[in-house]
């Protein structure tokens, strides 16, 4: 987990079928309103950061699209001033709901609408506030904007519930534990093979895997060879 | 022994070959996943068709499922072949490393033998060593005899002390000093009697 504090958040389990344990503050209505007091706001951001990380870890969400997780309009919940129930927002919500129901698609914000919206207390984090939370996480190393250089509004971010360095360490440990130093491995078998089933490496996002392997390459612990989709890695 | 560079090339070439084999294996795995998904969907379709009373379409779905399962069986066999070949290549690399290790070990051993100077040198060295040991033993024996004699006295003295302790005799601390004067000469009884008879004669002569 990233260095950010996880006060109040339950430890996320890597077992997907288990139920995610929401922290106590998730049921506290003011938690969904950015606080004016500086100290309180900082504590709030720390808790939101921990919640986002543990939620994404539980559901193995590597990339979070803020506009999908915190859409401009949600039926039955408060909306930002001036935001209407546009068809585009409804489509986004429907797509998110479809993903939450197990619909096809990648793992970008699949079940994440509930992350920023608690229907039981009829509160939600507005899109700009959610973006501010992720921006806080970005500044503290718990997230990284993907589309920051695009010039537009930041929307898609890596959520580092494990940093690339931590993933790299896990890969190295797995290679050691399975006595595969010197062996040639494909990226597929690391991320989706039977050898990693039951470990956190299984179903690892391919881009995250690449970043972790590059770290190992820079340390002289691994060598990537091949090109395109036919890449392999050898560990030393 | 293979030169270093050709060996490295062989390793690189083998690594690439293993990678290609494993990638094909992965592709087969992915294909099997797709087939499994399709098979499950055909089963669901068949159930739905039966629920709707369309037995013909249900049968068609099951036939497609059967065909896909046959494809799955074929890919299993192909996958097995790929994995066997991959394992064989990997093991061949290990064998190559073993042979290389043996070669290196043999070379080092031969170099060590050369540094030792050969069997003649070792034999001469062993002879010299034996001679030196014998000489040392002779010297030790000579010195040991004299030292042993001295030590024997000490050992006997110590034994006497131990025997005294064992018998329970306690020696008092304040013993008188040993006298330095000569012992009186002790005259035998015969001489003492002769001396006594001479005394009356002297007395009779004096009386006369």
Coordinates of C-alpha atoms in Angstrom, one line a residue:
Chain A
X1 CA 0.0 0.0 0.0
X2 CA 1.1 3.5 -0.6
X3 CA 2.7 5.5 2.1
X4 CA -0.5 7.5 2.7
X5 CA -2.2 6.9 6.0
X6 CA -5.0 4.4 6.1
X7 CA -6.5 5.5 9.4
X8 CA -10.1 4.2 9.8
X9 CA -10.0 2.0 6.8
X10 CA -10.3 -1.7 7.0
X11 CA -7.6 -3.8 5.5
X12 CA -8.6 -4.6 2.0
X13 CA -8.6 -8.3 1.1
X14 CA -7.3 -9.5 -2.2
X15 CA -10.1 -12.1 -2.3
X16 CA -12.7 -10.6 -4.7
X17 CA -15.8 -12.6 -3.6
X18 CA -15.6 -11.2 0.0
X19 CA -17.7 -8.2 0.9
X20 CA -15.9 -4.9 1.1
X21 CA -16.0 -3.5 4.6
X22 CA -16.9 0.2 4.5
X23 CA -15.2 2.4 7.1
X24 CA -17.2 4.1 9.7
X25 CA -16.8 7.6 8.2
X26 CA -18.5 6.4 5.0
X27 CA -21.8 6.6 6.9
X28 CA -21.1 10.1 8.2
X29 CA -22.8 12.6 5.9
X30 CA -20.3 15.4 6.4
X31 CA -17.6 13.1 5.0
X32 CA -19.0 13.8 1.6
X33 CA -18.6 17.5 1.9
X34 CA -15.2 19.1 1.6
X35 CA -14.6 20.7 4.9
X36 CA -13.7 24.4 5.2
X37 CA -11.4 23.9 8.2
X38 CA -7.9 23.2 7.0
X39 CA -7.0 20.6 9.6
X40 CA -10.3 18.8 9.3
X41 CA -10.1 18.9 5.5
X42 CA -6.6 17.3 5.7
X43 CA -7.9 14.5 7.9
X44 CA -10.9 14.1 5.5
X45 CA -8.5 13.7 2.6
X46 CA -6.4 11.2 4.4
X47 CA -9.5 9.1 5.1
X48 CA -10.8 9.4 1.6
X49 CA -7.4 8.4 0.3
X50 CA -7.3 5.3 2.5
X51 CA -10.9 4.5 1.4
X52 CA -10.2 4.8 -2.3
X53 CA -7.1 2.7 -2.0
X54 CA -8.7 -0.1 0.0
X55 CA -11.8 -0.1 -2.2
X56 CA -9.7 -0.3 -5.4
X57 CA -7.5 -3.0 -3.8
X58 CA -10.6 -5.0 -2.9
X59 CA -12.1 -4.8 -6.3
X60 CA -8.7 -4.9 -8.0
X61 CA -9.3 -1.6 -9.8
X62 CA -6.0 -0.3 -11.2
X63 CA -7.3 2.7 -13.1
X64 CA -10.1 5.0 -11.9
X65 CA -12.1 7.3 -14.2
X66 CA -13.4 10.1 -12.0
X67 CA -16.2 11.0 -14.4
X68 CA -17.5 7.4 -14.2
X69 CA -17.1 7.0 -10.5
X70 CA -18.5 10.4 -9.7
X71 CA -20.8 11.2 -12.6
X72 CA -22.3 14.7 -12.9
X73 CA -25.7 13.5 -12.2
X74 CA -27.0 10.6 -10.2
X75 CA -30.7 9.9 -9.8
X76 CA -32.0 10.1 -6.2
X77 CA -28.9 11.8 -4.9
X78 CA -27.8 15.5 -4.7
X79 CA -26.2 16.9 -7.8
X80 CA -23.8 19.9 -8.1
X81 CA -25.4 23.2 -8.7
X82 CA -26.4 23.6 -12.3
X83 CA -26.0 19.9 -13.1
X84 CA -29.0 18.3 -14.8
X85 CA -30.0 14.8 -15.6
X86 CA -28.5 14.7 -19.0
X87 CA -28.7 11.6 -21.2
X88 CA -24.9 11.4 -21.3
X89 CA -24.6 11.3 -17.5
X90 CA -27.4 8.7 -17.4
X91 CA -25.6 6.7 -20.0
X92 CA -22.4 6.9 -18.0
X93 CA -24.3 5.8 -14.9
X94 CA -26.0 3.0 -16.8
X95 CA -22.6 1.8 -18.2
X96 CA -21.2 1.9 -14.7
X97 CA -24.2 0.0 -13.4
X98 CA -23.8 -2.5 -16.1
X99 CA -20.2 -3.0 -15.2
X100 CA -21.1 -3.3 -11.6
X101 CA -23.6 -6.0 -12.5
X102 CA -20.8 -7.9 -14.2
X103 CA -21.1 -6.6 -17.7
X104 CA -18.3 -6.8 -20.2
X105 CA -15.6 -4.2 -20.2
X106 CA -12.3 -3.5 -18.6
X107 CA -11.8 -2.8 -14.9
X108 CA -11.9 1.0 -15.2
X109 CA -14.3 2.1 -12.5
X110 CA -16.4 -1.1 -12.9
X111 CA -18.2 -1.0 -9.5
X112 CA -16.9 2.3 -8.4
X113 CA -20.0 4.5 -8.4
X114 CA -20.7 3.4 -4.9
X115 CA -17.3 4.5 -3.8
X116 CA -18.2 8.2 -3.9
X117 CA -21.9 7.8 -3.3
X118 CA -23.7 6.4 -0.3
X119 CA -27.4 6.1 -1.1
X120 CA -28.2 5.0 2.4
X121 CA -27.3 8.4 3.8
X122 CA -28.2 10.1 0.5
X123 CA -24.8 11.7 0.1
X124 CA -22.2 11.7 -2.5
X125 CA -19.0 13.3 -3.4
X126 CA -19.4 15.8 -6.3
X127 CA -17.2 15.3 -9.4
X128 CA -15.0 18.2 -8.6
X129 CA -14.5 17.1 -5.1
X130 CA -13.7 13.6 -6.1
X131 CA -11.2 15.0 -8.5
X132 CA -9.7 17.0 -5.7
X133 CA -9.4 13.8 -3.6
X134 CA -7.6 12.0 -6.4
X135 CA -5.4 15.0 -6.9
X136 CA -4.5 14.9 -3.2
X137 CA -3.7 11.2 -3.6
X138 CA -1.6 12.1 -6.6
X139 CA 0.4 14.7 -4.6
X140 CA 1.1 12.1 -1.9
X141 CA 2.1 9.2 -4.2
X142 CA -1.1 7.2 -3.8
X143 CA -2.4 8.0 -7.3
X144 CA -1.1 9.2 -10.6
X145 CA -3.0 11.0 -13.3
X146 CA -2.8 9.3 -16.7
X147 CA -4.3 12.1 -18.7
X148 CA -2.7 15.0 -16.9
X149 CA -0.6 16.0 -19.9
X150 CA -3.6 16.2 -22.2
X151 CA -4.3 19.8 -21.3
X152 CA -7.9 19.0 -20.5
X153 CA -9.5 18.2 -17.2
X154 CA -7.9 15.4 -15.4
X155 CA -10.1 12.4 -15.3
X156 CA -8.3 9.0 -15.5
X157 CA -5.8 8.0 -12.8
X158 CA -3.8 5.1 -11.6
X159 CA -4.7 4.2 -8.0
X160 CA -1.6 3.0 -6.3
X161 CA -2.9 0.7 -3.7
X162 CA 0.4 -1.0 -4.4
X163 CA 3.0 1.3 -5.9
X164 CA 5.0 0.1 -8.9
X165 CA 7.9 -0.4 -6.6
X166 CA 5.9 -2.7 -4.4
X167 CA 4.6 -4.6 -7.4
X168 CA 8.2 -5.0 -8.5
X169 CA 9.2 -6.3 -5.1
X170 CA 6.3 -8.8 -5.1
X171 CA 7.3 -10.0 -8.6
X172 CA 10.9 -10.5 -7.4
X173 CA 9.7 -12.4 -4.3
X174 CA 7.4 -14.6 -6.4
X175 CA 10.3 -15.4 -8.8
X176 CA 12.5 -16.3 -5.8
X177 CA 9.8 -18.3 -4.1
X178 CA 9.1 -20.3 -7.2
X179 CA 12.8 -20.8 -8.1
X180 CA 12.4 -19.3 -11.5
X181 CA 15.5 -17.1 -11.6
X182 CA 17.1 -17.6 -15.0
X183 CA 13.9 -18.9 -16.5
X184 CA 12.1 -17.2 -19.4
X185 CA 8.6 -16.0 -18.5
X186 CA 5.9 -14.5 -20.6
X187 CA 4.0 -11.5 -19.3
X188 CA 0.9 -13.4 -19.7
X189 CA 1.9 -16.2 -17.4
X190 CA 2.9 -13.7 -14.7
X191 CA -0.3 -11.8 -14.9
X192 CA -2.8 -14.6 -15.9
X193 CA -1.0 -17.9 -15.5
X194 CA -1.7 -20.7 -13.2
X195 CA 1.6 -20.0 -11.4
X196 CA 0.4 -16.8 -9.9
X197 CA -3.2 -17.9 -9.1
X198 CA -3.9 -17.2 -5.5
X199 CA -1.3 -14.4 -5.3
X200 CA -1.8 -10.7 -5.7
X201 CA 0.0 -10.8 -9.0
X202 CA -2.8 -12.7 -10.7
X203 CA -4.9 -10.4 -12.9
X204 CA -2.4 -7.7 -12.5
X205 CA -3.0 -4.9 -15.0
X206 CA -0.6 -5.3 -17.9
X207 CA 0.5 -1.7 -17.9
X208 CA 1.3 -1.9 -14.2
X209 CA 3.2 -5.1 -14.8
X210 CA 5.3 -3.3 -17.5
X211 CA 6.1 -0.5 -15.1
X212 CA 7.1 -2.9 -12.3
X213 CA 9.3 -4.9 -14.7
X214 CA 11.0 -1.7 -15.9
X215 CA 11.9 -1.0 -12.3
X216 CA 13.5 -4.4 -12.0
X217 CA 15.3 -3.9 -15.3
X218 CA 16.7 -0.6 -14.1
X219 CA 18.0 -2.4 -11.0
X220 CA 19.6 -5.1 -13.1
X221 CA 17.3 -7.8 -11.8
X222 CA 15.5 -8.6 -15.0
X223 CA 15.8 -8.4 -18.7
X224 CA 12.8 -7.8 -21.1
X225 CA 13.2 -9.1 -24.6
X226 CA 11.0 -9.6 -27.6
X227 CA 8.7 -7.0 -29.0
X228 CA 5.1 -6.0 -29.1
X229 CA 2.8 -8.7 -27.8
X230 CA 5.6 -11.2 -27.9
X231 CA 7.6 -9.9 -24.9
X232 CA 9.2 -12.1 -22.3
X233 CA 11.2 -11.5 -19.2
X234 CA 14.2 -13.2 -17.7
X235 CA 15.1 -12.7 -14.0
X236 CA 18.6 -12.7 -12.7
Chain B
X1 CA 34.9 -26.2 -24.4
X2 CA 32.6 -23.8 -26.2
X3 CA 33.8 -20.2 -26.6
X4 CA 32.1 -17.7 -24.4
X5 CA 30.4 -15.7 -27.1
X6 CA 28.9 -18.7 -29.0
X7 CA 27.7 -20.0 -25.7
X8 CA 26.0 -16.7 -25.0
X9 CA 24.5 -16.7 -28.4
X10 CA 23.2 -20.2 -27.8
X11 CA 21.7 -19.1 -24.5
X12 CA 20.1 -16.0 -26.2
X13 CA 18.8 -18.1 -29.1
X14 CA 17.4 -20.7 -26.7
X15 CA 15.8 -18.0 -24.6
X16 CA 14.1 -16.6 -27.6
X17 CA 13.0 -20.1 -28.6
X18 CA 11.6 -20.7 -25.2
X19 CA 9.8 -17.4 -25.3
X20 CA 8.2 -18.2 -28.6
X21 CA 7.1 -21.6 -27.4
X22 CA 5.6 -20.1 -24.2
X23 CA 3.8 -17.4 -26.2
X24 CA 2.2 -20.0 -28.3
X25 CA 1.3 -21.8 -25.1
X26 CA -0.3 -18.7 -23.8
X27 CA -2.2 -18.2 -27.0
X28 CA -3.6 -21.7 -26.7
X29 CA -4.6 -21.0 -23.1
X30 CA -6.4 -17.9 -24.2
X31 CA -8.1 -19.8 -26.9
X32 CA -9.2 -22.4 -24.4
X33 CA -10.6 -19.7 -22.2
X34 CA -12.7 -18.4 -25.1
X35 CA -13.8 -21.9 -26.0
X36 CA -14.8 -22.5 -22.4
X37 CA -16.8 -19.3 -22.4
X38 CA -18.5 -20.1 -25.6
X39 CA -19.3 -23.6 -24.4
X40 CA -20.9 -22.3 -21.2
X41 CA -22.9 -19.8 -23.3
X42 CA -24.1 -22.6 -25.6
X43 CA -25.3 -24.5 -22.5
X44 CA -27.2 -21.4 -21.3
X45 CA -28.7 -20.9 -24.8
X46 CA -29.8 -24.5 -24.9
X47 CA -31.5 -24.1 -21.5
X48 CA -33.2 -20.9 -22.7
X49 CA -34.4 -22.6 -25.9
X50 CA -35.8 -25.5 -24.0
X51 CA -37.6 -23.2 -21.6
X52 CA -39.1 -21.5 -24.7
X53 CA -40.1 -24.9 -26.1
X54 CA -37.7 -24.7 -29.1
X55 CA -36.1 -28.1 -28.9
X56 CA -34.6 -27.8 -32.4
X57 CA -32.5 -24.8 -31.5
X58 CA -31.6 -26.3 -28.2
X59 CA -30.2 -29.3 -30.0
X60 CA -28.3 -27.0 -32.4
X61 CA -26.7 -25.2 -29.4
X62 CA -25.7 -28.5 -27.9
X63 CA -24.2 -29.6 -31.1
X64 CA -22.1 -26.4 -31.3
X65 CA -21.1 -27.1 -27.7
X66 CA -20.0 -30.6 -28.6
X67 CA -17.9 -29.3 -31.5
X68 CA -16.3 -26.7 -29.3
X69 CA -15.5 -29.3 -26.7
X70 CA -13.8 -31.4 -29.4
X71 CA -11.7 -28.3 -30.3
X72 CA -10.8 -28.0 -26.6
X73 CA -9.6 -31.5 -26.5
X74 CA -7.4 -31.0 -29.6
X75 CA -5.9 -27.8 -28.1
X76 CA -5.2 -29.8 -24.9
X77 CA -3.1 -32.2 -26.9
X78 CA -1.3 -29.4 -28.7
X79 CA -0.8 -27.6 -25.4
X80 CA 0.8 -30.7 -24.0
X81 CA 3.2 -31.0 -26.9
X82 CA 4.2 -27.4 -26.5
X83 CA 4.8 -27.7 -22.8
X84 CA 6.8 -30.9 -23.3
X85 CA 8.9 -29.2 -25.9
X86 CA 9.4 -26.1 -23.7
X87 CA 10.4 -28.3 -20.8
X88 CA 12.8 -30.2 -23.0
X89 CA 14.5 -27.0 -24.2
X90 CA 14.8 -25.7 -20.7
X91 CA 16.3 -29.0 -19.5
X92 CA 18.7 -29.0 -22.4
X93 CA 19.9 -25.6 -21.2
X94 CA 20.4 -27.0 -17.7
X95 CA 22.3 -29.9 -19.1
X96 CA 24.4 -27.5 -21.1
X97 CA 25.2 -25.6 -17.9
X98 CA 26.1 -28.8 -16.1
X99 CA 28.5 -29.8 -18.9
X100 CA 30.0 -26.3 -18.8
X101 CA 30.4 -26.6 -15.1
X102 CA 32.1 -30.0 -15.5
X103 CA 34.4 -28.5 -18.1
X104 CA 35.3 -25.6 -15.9
X105 CA 35.9 -27.9 -12.9
X106 CA 38.1 -30.2 -14.9
X107 CA 40.1 -27.2 -16.2
X108 CA 40.6 -25.8 -12.7
X109 CA 41.6 -29.2 -11.4
X110 CA 44.2 -29.6 -14.2
X111 CA 45.6 -26.2 -13.5
X112 CA 45.9 -27.1 -9.8
X113 CA 47.7 -30.3 -10.7
X114 CA 50.1 -28.4 -12.9
X115 CA 50.8 -26.0 -10.0
X116 CA 51.5 -28.9 -7.7
X117 CA 54.4 -30.0 -10.0
X118 CA 53.2 -33.4 -11.1
X119 CA 53.4 -36.8 -9.5
X120 CA 57.2 -36.9 -9.3
X121 CA 57.3 -33.7 -7.4
X122 CA 54.7 -35.0 -5.0
X123 CA 56.6 -38.3 -4.5
X124 CA 59.8 -36.4 -3.8
X125 CA 58.0 -34.1 -1.4
X126 CA 56.4 -37.0 0.4
X127 CA 59.9 -38.6 0.8
X128 CA 61.4 -35.4 2.1
X129 CA 58.5 -35.1 4.5
X130 CA 59.0 -38.7 5.8
X131 CA 62.7 -38.1 6.3
X132 CA 62.1 -34.9 8.1
X133 CA 59.5 -36.6 10.3
X134 CA 61.9 -39.4 11.1
X135 CA 64.7 -37.0 12.0
X136 CA 62.3 -35.0 14.2
X137 CA 61.3 -38.2 15.9
X138 CA 64.9 -39.2 16.6
X139 CA 65.6 -35.7 18.1
X140 CA 62.4 -36.0 20.2
X141 CA 63.4 -39.4 21.5
X142 CA 66.9 -38.2 22.5
X143 CA 65.5 -35.2 24.3
X144 CA 62.6 -37.2 25.7
X145 CA 64.9 -39.7 27.5
X146 CA 66.6 -37.1 29.6
X147 CA 63.5 -35.2 30.3
X148 CA 61.7 -38.4 31.1
X149 CA 64.3 -39.3 33.7
X150 CA 63.8 -36.0 35.4
X151 CA 60.1 -36.2 35.2
X152 CA 60.2 -39.7 36.6
X153 CA 61.7 -38.4 39.9
X154 CA 59.0 -35.8 40.1
X155 CA 56.4 -38.3 39.3
X156 CA 57.6 -40.6 42.1
X157 CA 57.7 -37.8 44.5
X158 CA 54.2 -36.8 43.6
X159 CA 53.1 -40.4 43.9
X160 CA 54.6 -40.6 47.4
X161 CA 52.7 -37.4 48.4
X162 CA 49.5 -38.8 47.0
X163 CA 50.0 -42.1 48.9
X164 CA 50.5 -40.2 52.0
X165 CA 47.3 -38.3 51.5
X166 CA 45.5 -41.4 50.6
X167 CA 46.5 -43.2 53.8
X168 CA 45.1 -40.4 55.9
X169 CA 48.3 -39.4 57.6
X170 CA 48.1 -35.8 58.5
X171 CA 51.3 -33.9 59.0
X172 CA 51.2 -31.3 61.7
X173 CA 52.2 -27.9 60.8
X174 CA 54.5 -27.1 63.7
X175 CA 57.2 -29.8 63.4
X176 CA 60.5 -29.4 65.3
X177 CA 63.6 -28.7 63.3
X178 CA 65.7 -31.5 62.2
X179 CA 68.9 -31.7 64.4
X180 CA 72.1 -30.8 62.7
X181 CA 74.4 -32.6 65.1
X182 CA 75.9 -36.0 64.3
X183 CA 74.3 -39.0 65.8
X184 CA 76.1 -40.8 68.7
X185 CA 78.1 -43.8 67.7
X186 CA 76.4 -46.9 69.0
X187 CA 78.7 -49.6 70.4
X188 CA 77.8 -53.3 69.9
X189 CA 76.9 -55.3 73.1
X190 CA 80.0 -57.5 72.8
X191 CA 82.3 -54.5 72.9
X192 CA 80.3 -53.1 75.8
X193 CA 80.9 -56.3 77.9
X194 CA 84.6 -56.3 77.1
X195 CA 84.7 -52.7 78.2
X196 CA 83.0 -53.6 81.5
X197 CA 85.5 -56.4 82.4
X198 CA 88.5 -54.1 81.9
X199 CA 87.3 -51.7 84.5
X200 CA 87.8 -54.1 87.5
X201 CA 91.4 -54.9 86.4
X202 CA 92.2 -51.3 86.5
X203 CA 90.6 -51.0 90.0
X204 CA 92.7 -54.0 91.3
X205 CA 95.9 -52.5 90.0
X206 CA 95.1 -49.3 91.6
X207 CA 94.3 -51.1 94.9
X208 CA 97.7 -52.9 94.8

